[in-house]
Coordinates of C-alpha atoms and ligand atoms in Angstrom, one line a residue:
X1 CA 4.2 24.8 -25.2
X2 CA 5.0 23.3 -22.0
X3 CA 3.6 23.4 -18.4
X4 CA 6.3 25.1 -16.0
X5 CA 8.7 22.7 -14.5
X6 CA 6.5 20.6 -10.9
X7 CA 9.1 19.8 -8.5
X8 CA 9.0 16.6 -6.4
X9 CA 10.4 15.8 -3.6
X10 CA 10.7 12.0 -2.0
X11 CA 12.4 11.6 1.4
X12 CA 14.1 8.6 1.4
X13 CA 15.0 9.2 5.1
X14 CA 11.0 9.3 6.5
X15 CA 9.8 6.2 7.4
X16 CA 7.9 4.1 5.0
X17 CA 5.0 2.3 5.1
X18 CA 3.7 -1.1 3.7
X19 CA 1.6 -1.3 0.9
X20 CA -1.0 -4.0 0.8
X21 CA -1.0 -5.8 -2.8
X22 CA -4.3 -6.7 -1.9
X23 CA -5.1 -3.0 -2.7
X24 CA -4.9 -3.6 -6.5
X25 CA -7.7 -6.6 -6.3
X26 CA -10.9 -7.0 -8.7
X27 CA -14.3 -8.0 -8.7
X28 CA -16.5 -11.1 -10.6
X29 CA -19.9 -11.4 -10.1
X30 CA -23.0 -12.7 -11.5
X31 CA -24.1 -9.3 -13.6
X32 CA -24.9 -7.6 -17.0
X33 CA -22.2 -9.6 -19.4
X34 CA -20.0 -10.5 -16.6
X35 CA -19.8 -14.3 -16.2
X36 CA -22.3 -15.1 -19.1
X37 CA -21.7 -13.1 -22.4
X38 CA -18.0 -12.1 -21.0
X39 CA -15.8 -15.0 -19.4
X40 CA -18.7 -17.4 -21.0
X41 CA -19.6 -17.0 -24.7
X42 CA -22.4 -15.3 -25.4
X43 CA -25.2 -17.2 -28.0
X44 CA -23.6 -17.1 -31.5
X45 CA -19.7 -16.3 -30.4
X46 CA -17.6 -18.2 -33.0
X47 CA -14.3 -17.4 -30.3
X48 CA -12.5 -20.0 -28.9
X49 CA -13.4 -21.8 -25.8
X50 CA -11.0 -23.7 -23.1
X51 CA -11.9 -27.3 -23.6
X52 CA -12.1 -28.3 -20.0
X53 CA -14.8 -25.7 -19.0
X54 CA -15.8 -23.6 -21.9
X55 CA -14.5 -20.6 -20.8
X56 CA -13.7 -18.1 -23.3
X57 CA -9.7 -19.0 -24.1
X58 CA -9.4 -14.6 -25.3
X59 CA -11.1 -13.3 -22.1
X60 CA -9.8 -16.2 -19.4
X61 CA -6.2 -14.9 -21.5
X62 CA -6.8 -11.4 -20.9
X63 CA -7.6 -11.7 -16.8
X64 CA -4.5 -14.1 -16.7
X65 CA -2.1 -11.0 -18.6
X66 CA -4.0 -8.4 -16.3
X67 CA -2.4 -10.2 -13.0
X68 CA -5.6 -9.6 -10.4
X69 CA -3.9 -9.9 -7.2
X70 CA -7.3 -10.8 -5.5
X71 CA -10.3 -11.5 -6.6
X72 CA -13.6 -11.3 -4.8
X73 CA -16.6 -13.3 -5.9
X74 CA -19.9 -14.2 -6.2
X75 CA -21.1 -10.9 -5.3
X76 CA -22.0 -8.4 -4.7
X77 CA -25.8 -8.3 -4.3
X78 CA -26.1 -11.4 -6.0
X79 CA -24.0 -13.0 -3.0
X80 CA -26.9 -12.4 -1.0
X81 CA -28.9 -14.7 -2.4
X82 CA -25.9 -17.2 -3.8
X83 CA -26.5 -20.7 -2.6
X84 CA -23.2 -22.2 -2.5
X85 CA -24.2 -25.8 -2.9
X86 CA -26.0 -25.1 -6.5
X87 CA -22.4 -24.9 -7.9
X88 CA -20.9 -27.6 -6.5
X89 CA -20.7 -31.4 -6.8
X90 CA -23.9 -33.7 -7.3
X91 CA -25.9 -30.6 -6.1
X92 CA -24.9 -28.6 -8.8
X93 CA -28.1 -26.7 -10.4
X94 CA -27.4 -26.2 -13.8
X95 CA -29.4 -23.3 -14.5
X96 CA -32.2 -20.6 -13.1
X97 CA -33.2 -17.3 -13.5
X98 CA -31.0 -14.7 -11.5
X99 CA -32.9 -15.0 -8.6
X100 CA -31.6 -11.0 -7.4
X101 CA -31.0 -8.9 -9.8
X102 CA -34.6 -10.7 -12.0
X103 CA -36.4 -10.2 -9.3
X104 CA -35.7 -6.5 -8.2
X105 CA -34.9 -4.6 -11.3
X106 CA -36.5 -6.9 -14.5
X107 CA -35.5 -9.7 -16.7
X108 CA -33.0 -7.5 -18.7
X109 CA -31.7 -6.4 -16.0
X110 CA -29.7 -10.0 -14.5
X111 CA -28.4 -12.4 -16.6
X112 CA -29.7 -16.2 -15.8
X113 CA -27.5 -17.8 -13.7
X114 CA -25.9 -21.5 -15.1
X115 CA -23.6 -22.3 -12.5
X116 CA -21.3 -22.8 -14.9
X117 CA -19.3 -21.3 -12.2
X118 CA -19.1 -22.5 -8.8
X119 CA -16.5 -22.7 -6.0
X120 CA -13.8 -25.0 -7.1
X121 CA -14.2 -23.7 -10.9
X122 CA -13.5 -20.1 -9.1
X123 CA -10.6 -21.2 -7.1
X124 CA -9.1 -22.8 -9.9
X125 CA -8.9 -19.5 -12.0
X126 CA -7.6 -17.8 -9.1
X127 CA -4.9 -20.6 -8.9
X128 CA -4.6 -20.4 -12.6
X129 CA -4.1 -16.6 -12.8
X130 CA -2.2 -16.7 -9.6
X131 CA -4.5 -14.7 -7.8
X132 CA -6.3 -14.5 -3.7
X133 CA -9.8 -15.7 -3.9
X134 CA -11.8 -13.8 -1.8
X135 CA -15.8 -15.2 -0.9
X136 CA -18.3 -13.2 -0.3
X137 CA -20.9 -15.5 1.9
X138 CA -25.0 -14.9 1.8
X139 CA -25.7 -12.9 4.6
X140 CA -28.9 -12.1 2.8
X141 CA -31.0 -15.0 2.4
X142 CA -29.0 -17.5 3.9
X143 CA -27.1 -18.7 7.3
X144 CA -24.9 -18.9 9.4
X145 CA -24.5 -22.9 8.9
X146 CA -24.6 -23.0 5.5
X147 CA -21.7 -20.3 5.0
X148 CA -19.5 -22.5 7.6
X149 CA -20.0 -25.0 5.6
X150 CA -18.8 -23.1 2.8
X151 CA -15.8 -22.1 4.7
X152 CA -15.1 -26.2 5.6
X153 CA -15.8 -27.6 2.0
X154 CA -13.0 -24.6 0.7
X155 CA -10.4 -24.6 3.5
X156 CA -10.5 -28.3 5.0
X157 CA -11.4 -29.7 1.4
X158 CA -14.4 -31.3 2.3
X159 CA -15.7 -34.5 0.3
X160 CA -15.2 -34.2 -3.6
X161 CA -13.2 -30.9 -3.6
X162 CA -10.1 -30.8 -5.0
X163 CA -7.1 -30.3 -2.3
X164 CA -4.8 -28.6 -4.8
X165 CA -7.2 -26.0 -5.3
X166 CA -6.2 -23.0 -3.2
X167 CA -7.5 -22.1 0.2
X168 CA -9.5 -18.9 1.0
X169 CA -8.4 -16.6 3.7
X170 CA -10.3 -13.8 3.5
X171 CA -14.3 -13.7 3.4
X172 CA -16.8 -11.3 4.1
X173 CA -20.2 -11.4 5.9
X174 CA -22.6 -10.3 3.3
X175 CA -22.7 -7.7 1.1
X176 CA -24.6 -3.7 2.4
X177 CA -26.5 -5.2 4.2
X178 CA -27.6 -1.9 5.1
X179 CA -28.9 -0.9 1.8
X180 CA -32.7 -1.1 0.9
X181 CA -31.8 -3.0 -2.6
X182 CA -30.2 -5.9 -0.7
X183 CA -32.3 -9.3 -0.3
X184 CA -31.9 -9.7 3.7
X185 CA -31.2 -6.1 4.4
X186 CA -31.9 -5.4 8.3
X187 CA -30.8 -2.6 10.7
X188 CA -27.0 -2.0 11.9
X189 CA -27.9 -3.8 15.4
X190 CA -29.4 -6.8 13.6
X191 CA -26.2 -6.9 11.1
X192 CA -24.0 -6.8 13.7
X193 CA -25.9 -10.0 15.6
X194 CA -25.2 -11.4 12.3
X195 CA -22.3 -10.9 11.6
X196 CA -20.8 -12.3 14.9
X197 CA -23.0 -15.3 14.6
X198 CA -21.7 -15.8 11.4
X199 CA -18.1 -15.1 12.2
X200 CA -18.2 -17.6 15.1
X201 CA -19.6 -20.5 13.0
X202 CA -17.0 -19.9 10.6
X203 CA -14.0 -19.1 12.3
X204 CA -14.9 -22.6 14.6
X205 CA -13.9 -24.4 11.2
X206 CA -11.1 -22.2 10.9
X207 CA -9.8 -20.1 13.2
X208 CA -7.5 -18.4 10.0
X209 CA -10.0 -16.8 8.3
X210 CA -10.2 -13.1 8.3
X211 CA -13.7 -11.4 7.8
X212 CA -14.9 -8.2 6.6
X213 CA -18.0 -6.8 8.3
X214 CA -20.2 -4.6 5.9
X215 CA -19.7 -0.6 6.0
X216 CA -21.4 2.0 4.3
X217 CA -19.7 4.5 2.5
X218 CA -22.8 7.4 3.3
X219 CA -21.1 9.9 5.5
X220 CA -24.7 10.9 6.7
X221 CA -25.3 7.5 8.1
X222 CA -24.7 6.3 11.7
X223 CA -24.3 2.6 10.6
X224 CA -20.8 2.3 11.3
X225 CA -20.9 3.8 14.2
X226 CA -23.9 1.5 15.2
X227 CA -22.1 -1.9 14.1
X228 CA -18.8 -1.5 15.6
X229 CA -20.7 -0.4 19.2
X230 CA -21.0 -3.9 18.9
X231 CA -18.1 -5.7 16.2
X232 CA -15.3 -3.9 16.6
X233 CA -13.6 -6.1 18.7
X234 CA -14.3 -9.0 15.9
X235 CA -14.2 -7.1 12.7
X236 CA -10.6 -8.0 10.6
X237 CA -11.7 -5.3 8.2
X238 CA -14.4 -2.5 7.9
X239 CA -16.1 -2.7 4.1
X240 CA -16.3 0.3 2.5
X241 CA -18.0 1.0 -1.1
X242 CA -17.1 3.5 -3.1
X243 CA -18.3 4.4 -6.3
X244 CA -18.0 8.0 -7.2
X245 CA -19.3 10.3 -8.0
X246 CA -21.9 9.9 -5.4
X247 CA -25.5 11.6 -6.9
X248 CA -28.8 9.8 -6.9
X249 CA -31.2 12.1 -7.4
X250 CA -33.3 10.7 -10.7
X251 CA -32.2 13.4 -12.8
X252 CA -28.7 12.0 -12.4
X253 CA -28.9 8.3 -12.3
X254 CA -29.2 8.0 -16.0
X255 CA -26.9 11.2 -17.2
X256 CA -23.2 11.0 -18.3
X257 CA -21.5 14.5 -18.2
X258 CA -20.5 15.4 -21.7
X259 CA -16.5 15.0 -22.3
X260 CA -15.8 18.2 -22.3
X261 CA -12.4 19.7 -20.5
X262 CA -14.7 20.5 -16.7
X263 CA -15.4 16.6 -16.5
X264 CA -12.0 16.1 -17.2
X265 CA -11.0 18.0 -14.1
X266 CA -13.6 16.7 -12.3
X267 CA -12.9 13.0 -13.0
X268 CA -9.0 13.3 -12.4
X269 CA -9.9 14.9 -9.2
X270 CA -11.6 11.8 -8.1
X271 CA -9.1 10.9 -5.6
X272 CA -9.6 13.9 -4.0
X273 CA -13.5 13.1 -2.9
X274 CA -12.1 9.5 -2.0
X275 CA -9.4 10.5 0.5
X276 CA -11.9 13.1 2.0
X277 CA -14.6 10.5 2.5
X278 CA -11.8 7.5 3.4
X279 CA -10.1 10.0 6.1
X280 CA -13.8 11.2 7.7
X281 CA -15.1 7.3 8.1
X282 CA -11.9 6.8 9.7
X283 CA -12.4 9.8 12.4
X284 CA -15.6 8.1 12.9
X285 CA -14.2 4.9 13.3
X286 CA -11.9 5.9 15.6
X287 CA -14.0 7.4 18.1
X288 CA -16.2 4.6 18.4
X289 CA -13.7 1.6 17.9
X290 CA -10.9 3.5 20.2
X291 CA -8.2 2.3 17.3
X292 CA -8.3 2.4 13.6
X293 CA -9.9 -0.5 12.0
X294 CA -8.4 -1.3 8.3
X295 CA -10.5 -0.7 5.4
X296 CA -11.7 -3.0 2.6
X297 CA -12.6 -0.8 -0.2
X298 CA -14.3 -3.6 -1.7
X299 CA -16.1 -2.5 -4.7
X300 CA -15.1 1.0 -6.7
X301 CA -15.0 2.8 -9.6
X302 CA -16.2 5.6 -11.5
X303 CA -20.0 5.0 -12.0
X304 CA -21.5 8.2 -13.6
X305 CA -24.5 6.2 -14.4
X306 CA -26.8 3.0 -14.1
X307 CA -26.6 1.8 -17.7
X308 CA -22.9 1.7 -17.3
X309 CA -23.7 -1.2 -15.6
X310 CA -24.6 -3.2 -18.8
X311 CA -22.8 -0.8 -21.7
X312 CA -19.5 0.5 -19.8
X313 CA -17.1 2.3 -21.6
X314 CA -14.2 2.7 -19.7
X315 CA -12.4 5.6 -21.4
X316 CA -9.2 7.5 -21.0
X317 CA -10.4 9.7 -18.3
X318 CA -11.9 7.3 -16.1
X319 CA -9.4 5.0 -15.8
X320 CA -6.8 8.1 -15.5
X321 CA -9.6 9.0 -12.9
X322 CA -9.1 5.2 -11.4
X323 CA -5.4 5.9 -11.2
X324 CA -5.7 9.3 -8.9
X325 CA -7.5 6.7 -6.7
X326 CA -5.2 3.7 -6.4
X327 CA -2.1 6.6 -5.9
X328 CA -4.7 7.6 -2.6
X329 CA -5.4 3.7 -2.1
X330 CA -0.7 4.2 -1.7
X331 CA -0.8 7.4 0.1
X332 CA -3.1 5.7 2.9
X333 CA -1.7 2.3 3.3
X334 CA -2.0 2.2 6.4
X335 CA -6.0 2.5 6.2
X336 CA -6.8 0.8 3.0
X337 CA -5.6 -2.5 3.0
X338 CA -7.9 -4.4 0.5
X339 CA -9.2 -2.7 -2.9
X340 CA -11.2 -4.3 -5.7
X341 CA -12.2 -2.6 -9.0
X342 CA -15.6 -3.1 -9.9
X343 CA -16.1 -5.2 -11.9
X344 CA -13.7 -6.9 -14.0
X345 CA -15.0 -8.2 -17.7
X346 CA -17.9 -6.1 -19.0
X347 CA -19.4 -3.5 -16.1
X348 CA -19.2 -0.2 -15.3
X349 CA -15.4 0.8 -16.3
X350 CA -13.8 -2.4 -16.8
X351 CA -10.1 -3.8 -17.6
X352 CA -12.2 -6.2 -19.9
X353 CA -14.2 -6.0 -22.7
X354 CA -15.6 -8.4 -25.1
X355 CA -18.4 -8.2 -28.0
X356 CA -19.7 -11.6 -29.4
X357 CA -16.4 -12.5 -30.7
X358 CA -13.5 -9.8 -29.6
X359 CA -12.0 -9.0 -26.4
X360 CA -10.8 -5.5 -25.8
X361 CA -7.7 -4.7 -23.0
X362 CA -8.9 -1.0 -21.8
X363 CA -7.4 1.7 -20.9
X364 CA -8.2 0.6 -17.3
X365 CA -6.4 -2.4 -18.1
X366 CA -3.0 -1.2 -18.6
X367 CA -3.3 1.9 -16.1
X368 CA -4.1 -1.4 -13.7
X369 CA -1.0 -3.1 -14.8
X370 CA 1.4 0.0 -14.4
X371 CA 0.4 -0.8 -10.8
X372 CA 0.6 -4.5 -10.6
X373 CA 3.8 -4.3 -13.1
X374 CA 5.8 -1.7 -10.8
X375 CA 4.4 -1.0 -7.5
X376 CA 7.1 -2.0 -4.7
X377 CA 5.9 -3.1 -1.1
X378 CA 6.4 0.2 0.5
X379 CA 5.0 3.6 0.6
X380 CA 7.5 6.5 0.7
X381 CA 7.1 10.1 1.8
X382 CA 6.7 11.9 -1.2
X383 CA 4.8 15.7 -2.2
X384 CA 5.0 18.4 -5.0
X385 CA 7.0 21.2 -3.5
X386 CA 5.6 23.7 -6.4
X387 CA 4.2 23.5 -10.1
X388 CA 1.1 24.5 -12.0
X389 CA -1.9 23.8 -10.5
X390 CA -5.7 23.8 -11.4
X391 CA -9.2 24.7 -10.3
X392 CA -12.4 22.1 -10.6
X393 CA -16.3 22.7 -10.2
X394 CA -18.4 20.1 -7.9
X395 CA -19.6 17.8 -10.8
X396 CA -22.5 15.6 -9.2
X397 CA -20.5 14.2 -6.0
X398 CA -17.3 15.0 -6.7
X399 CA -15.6 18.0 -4.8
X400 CA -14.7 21.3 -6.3
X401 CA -10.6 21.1 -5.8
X402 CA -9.2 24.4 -5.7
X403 CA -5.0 25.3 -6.6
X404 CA -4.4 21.2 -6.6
X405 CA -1.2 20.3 -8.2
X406 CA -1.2 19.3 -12.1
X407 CA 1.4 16.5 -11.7
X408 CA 0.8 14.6 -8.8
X409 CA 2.7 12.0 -7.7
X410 CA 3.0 9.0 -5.1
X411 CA 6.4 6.8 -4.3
X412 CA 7.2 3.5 -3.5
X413 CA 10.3 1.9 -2.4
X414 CA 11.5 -2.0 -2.2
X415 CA 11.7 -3.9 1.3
X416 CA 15.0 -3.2 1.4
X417 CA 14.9 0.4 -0.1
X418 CA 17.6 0.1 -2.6
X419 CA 14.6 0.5 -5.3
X420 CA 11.8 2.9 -6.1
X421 CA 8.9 3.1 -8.3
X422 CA 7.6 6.8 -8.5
X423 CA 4.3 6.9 -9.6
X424 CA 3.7 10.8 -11.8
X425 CA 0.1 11.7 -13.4
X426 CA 0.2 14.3 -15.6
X427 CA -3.5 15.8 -15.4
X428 CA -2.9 18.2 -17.7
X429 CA -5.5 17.5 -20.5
X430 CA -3.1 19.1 -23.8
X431 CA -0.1 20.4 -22.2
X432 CA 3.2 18.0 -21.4
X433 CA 4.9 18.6 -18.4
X434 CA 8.0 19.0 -16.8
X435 CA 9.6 16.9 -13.7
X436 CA 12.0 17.4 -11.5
X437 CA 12.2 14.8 -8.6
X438 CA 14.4 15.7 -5.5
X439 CA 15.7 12.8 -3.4
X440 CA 16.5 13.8 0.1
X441 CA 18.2 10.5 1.2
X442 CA 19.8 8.8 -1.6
X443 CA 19.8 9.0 -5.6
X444 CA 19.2 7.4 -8.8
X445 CA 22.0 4.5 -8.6
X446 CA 21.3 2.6 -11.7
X447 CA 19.9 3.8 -15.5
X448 CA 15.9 4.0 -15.1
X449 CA 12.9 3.2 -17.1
X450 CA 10.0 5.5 -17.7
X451 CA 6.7 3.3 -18.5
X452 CA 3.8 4.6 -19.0
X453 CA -0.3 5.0 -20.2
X454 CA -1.6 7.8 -22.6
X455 CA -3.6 8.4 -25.3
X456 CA -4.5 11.1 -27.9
X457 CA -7.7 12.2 -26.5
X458 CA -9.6 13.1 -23.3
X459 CA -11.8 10.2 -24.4
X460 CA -9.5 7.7 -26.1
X461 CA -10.7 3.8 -25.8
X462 CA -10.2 0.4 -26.5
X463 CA -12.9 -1.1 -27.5
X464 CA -13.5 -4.9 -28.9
X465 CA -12.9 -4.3 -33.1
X466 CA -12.3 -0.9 -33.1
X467 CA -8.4 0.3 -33.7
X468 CA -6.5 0.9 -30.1
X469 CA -6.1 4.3 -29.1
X470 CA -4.8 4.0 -25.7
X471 CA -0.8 3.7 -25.8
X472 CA 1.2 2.2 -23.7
X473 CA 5.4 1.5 -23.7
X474 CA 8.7 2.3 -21.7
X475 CA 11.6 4.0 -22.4
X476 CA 15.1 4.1 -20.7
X477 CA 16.3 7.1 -18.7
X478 CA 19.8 7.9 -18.6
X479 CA 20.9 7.7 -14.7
X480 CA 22.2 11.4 -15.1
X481 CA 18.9 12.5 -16.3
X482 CA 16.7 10.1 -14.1
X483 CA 15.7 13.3 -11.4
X484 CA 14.7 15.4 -14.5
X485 CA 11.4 13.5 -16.8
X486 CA 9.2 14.9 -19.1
X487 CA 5.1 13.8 -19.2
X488 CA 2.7 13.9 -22.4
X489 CA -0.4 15.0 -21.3
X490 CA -2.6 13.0 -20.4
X491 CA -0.4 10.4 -18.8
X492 CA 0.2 8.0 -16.2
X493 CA 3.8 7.4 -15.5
X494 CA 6.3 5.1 -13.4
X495 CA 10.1 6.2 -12.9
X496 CA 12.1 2.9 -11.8
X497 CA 15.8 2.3 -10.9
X498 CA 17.8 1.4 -7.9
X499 CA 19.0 3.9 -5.3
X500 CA 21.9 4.4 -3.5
Ligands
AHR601 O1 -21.3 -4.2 -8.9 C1 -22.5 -3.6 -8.9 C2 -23.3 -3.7 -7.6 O2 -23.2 -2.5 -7.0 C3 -22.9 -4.7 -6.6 O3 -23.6 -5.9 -6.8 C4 -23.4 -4.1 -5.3 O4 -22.6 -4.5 -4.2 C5 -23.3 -2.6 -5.6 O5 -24.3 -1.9 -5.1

């Protein structure tokens, strides 16, 4: 059985918009098995080690194949309380308990910090795996000063750091600083004071730099509001968390929803409760800002739960979940300009994930590298014109979606729009579906390729020593039959090939 034929239609004619690569970014910081027990071996790992720093060679392999096109570090909440200097140079603090995350929630909670990793070891594996660094500067306990000193030593190579390590553009002033669990927290007037103190020291060393001011992704709060009354007019970009589904009543915080086929529907409608919340901080934005103010979606992903924190398991329908998100992350370019998936090795639903020895490539993994692989620079008007549809329940935060297309789809087109990339989810959890894409403006010019992420279950993983469920692979499309492709459920897609 099949699911009627979804049409598509992508107007090559509208006018496009550009797509931010900065939008398919990732997250390191100083939690659960992150940096120690992921990149780091944990006690007893017979795997292979870098010799120069003792990185992990698997896991420092596996970030390198995933292509993170920025990377944010050291936080986080732990940036909060990061003191640049103890990784660096003569100053360099080998070791001490995680000073955050030990102190709020626990010993098991945080992982001791060794400084294994500081700045220039961070900047090298962003050179290394050809990525943007992006700094996160402790707004919490520390200060102005000290975080435009971190901006000199980084960006005018200050004594003893290496010039050929890259430069950082792009830094934000502490991390929610709104939010009770962060060291430093204040009010939205004190934040902004901040902020612009902050901003000013830094930006005297370089007057490059672009920095984030913290947001806060609860639509009930008047923070925003309250810190662009006074940032707007300095603010490069608006922070904005967003880890879904939303729901912290107690009952909740430690409860996965069973995989049955209602979570299913839930999860892949995740994009749904994104946009709705992205498009009403943007209203909000607006009014009190007089323009739009691009958003850095800074840290996301599906969290259904705290211990996911420390035992993720990023399976088939969360990262299918992740993909409905990154297609709105595309269909609102022109709001979201910076995106990082948190985390990257080892927390909540990561692309990475290791055991003492093995090093698993997840199913977020490859639905991140469809994206990285094939995205083009621009966004193209594209919509289902008719096709099956379904209904979803409100599970915890996310919205009940009523009639919303099975297939749904978002385009993208080169600079010089002679290519495309058409992005197609089949949410359908058994049935395959049918395709027909309608270009108003142009056709398929060349023979195409159809790449793509399944797997046989709702629930399929890969997991470190267990055998890969999650499939990946392309296949060629004849020219003749690229407006016409079929979908196995459960599966993200990308059409390619040149148009004329
Ligand atoms: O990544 C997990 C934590 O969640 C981050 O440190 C913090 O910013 C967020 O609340």
């Amino acid at each position: 059985m099949e699911l009627a034929a979804t049409r598509i239609a992508v107007d090559l004619r509208a006018p496009t918009v550009a797509i931010d690569r900065r939008i398919y970014g990732h997250f390191l910081e100083e939690l659960g098995r992150m940096v120690s027990g992921g990149l780091f071996p944990e006690k007893g790992s017979t795997a292979p080690l870098m010799r120069e720093v003792g990185y992990r060679k698997d896991v420092w392999e596996a970030c390198r194949d995933l292509s993170p096109v920025l990377v944010r570090w050291p936080g986080g909440c732990f940036a909060d309380v990061y003191r640049w200097r103890d990784g660096v140079g003569v100053h360099r603090q080998r070791s001490y308990p995680n000073r955050f995350w030990g102190h709020r929630f626990g010993p098991t909670w945080g992982p001791a910090v060794h400084n294994e990793l500081g700045t220039d070891e961070f900047l090298a594996l962003c050179r290394d795996w050809d990525a943007e660094p992006y700094f996160c500067v402790n707004a919490g306990s520390g200060d102005a000063e000290e975080a435009a000193a971190w901006v000199e030593y980084v960006n005018r190579h200050a004594t003893g750091h290496d010039p050929s390590l890259p430069r950082c553009k792009l830094w934000s002033v502490g991390n929610e600083q709104f939010g009770w669990w962060e060291v430093g927290h204040t009010t939205a007037r004190d934040y902004a004071r901040r902020y612009l103190r902050y901003r000013a020291a830094m930006r005297a060393v370089d007057p490059t730099i672009e920095t984030v001011l913290n947001g806060n992704d609860d639509p009930r709060s008047r923070w925003n509001a309250r810190v662009l009354e006074r940032a707007a007019a300095e603010t490069d970009y608006l922070s904005i968390h967003s880890y879904q589904p939303q729901d912290y009543r107690l009952a909740h915080i430690f409860t996965q929803p069973p995989p049955t086929v209602a979570s299913w529907y839930s999860a892949l409608s995740i994009g749904e409760t994104v946009l709705a919340k992205l498009e009403h901080h943007e209203q909000a934005v607006r009014r009190v800002a007089g323009r739009a103010i691009p958003f850095a979606v800074d840290e996301w992903n599906l969290w259904w739960n705290f211990p996911q924190a420390i035992r993720p398991r990023p399976s088939l329908r969360d990262s299918l979940g992740a993909a409905t998100i990154l297609m709105t992350f595309q269909h609102r370019a022109d709001l979201v300009r910076i995106a990082n998936l948190s985390s990257l090795i080892n927390v909540i639903s990561p692309p990475i994930v290791t055991d003492r020895d093995r090093v698993a490539r997840t199913s977020m993994f490859h639905v991140f590298r469809l994206f990285t692989a094939h995205a083009l620079a621009r966004r193209v008007a594209s919509r289902v014109v008719h096709g099956p549809s379904y209904s979803a329940a409100r599970l915890k935060g996310i919205r009940p979606v009523e009639r919303a297309p099975l297939v749904s789809v978002s385009a993208t087109a080169s600079d010089d729009g002679q290519r495309v990339a058409v992005f197609l989810l089949n949410r359908h959890h058994e049935l395959p579906a049918r395709v027909e894409l309608d270009y108003q403006g142009g056709a398929a010019a060349s023979d195409a390729a159809l790449h793509y992420v399944t797997g046989p279950t709702m629930m399929a993983e890969n997991l470190p020593g267990r055998i890969e469920q999650i499939e990946t692979g392309s296949r060629p499309v004849d020219r003749g039959r690229a407006q016409e492709v079929e979908l196995p459920p459960r599966t993200l897609a990308v059409l390619t090939h040149a148009v004329a």
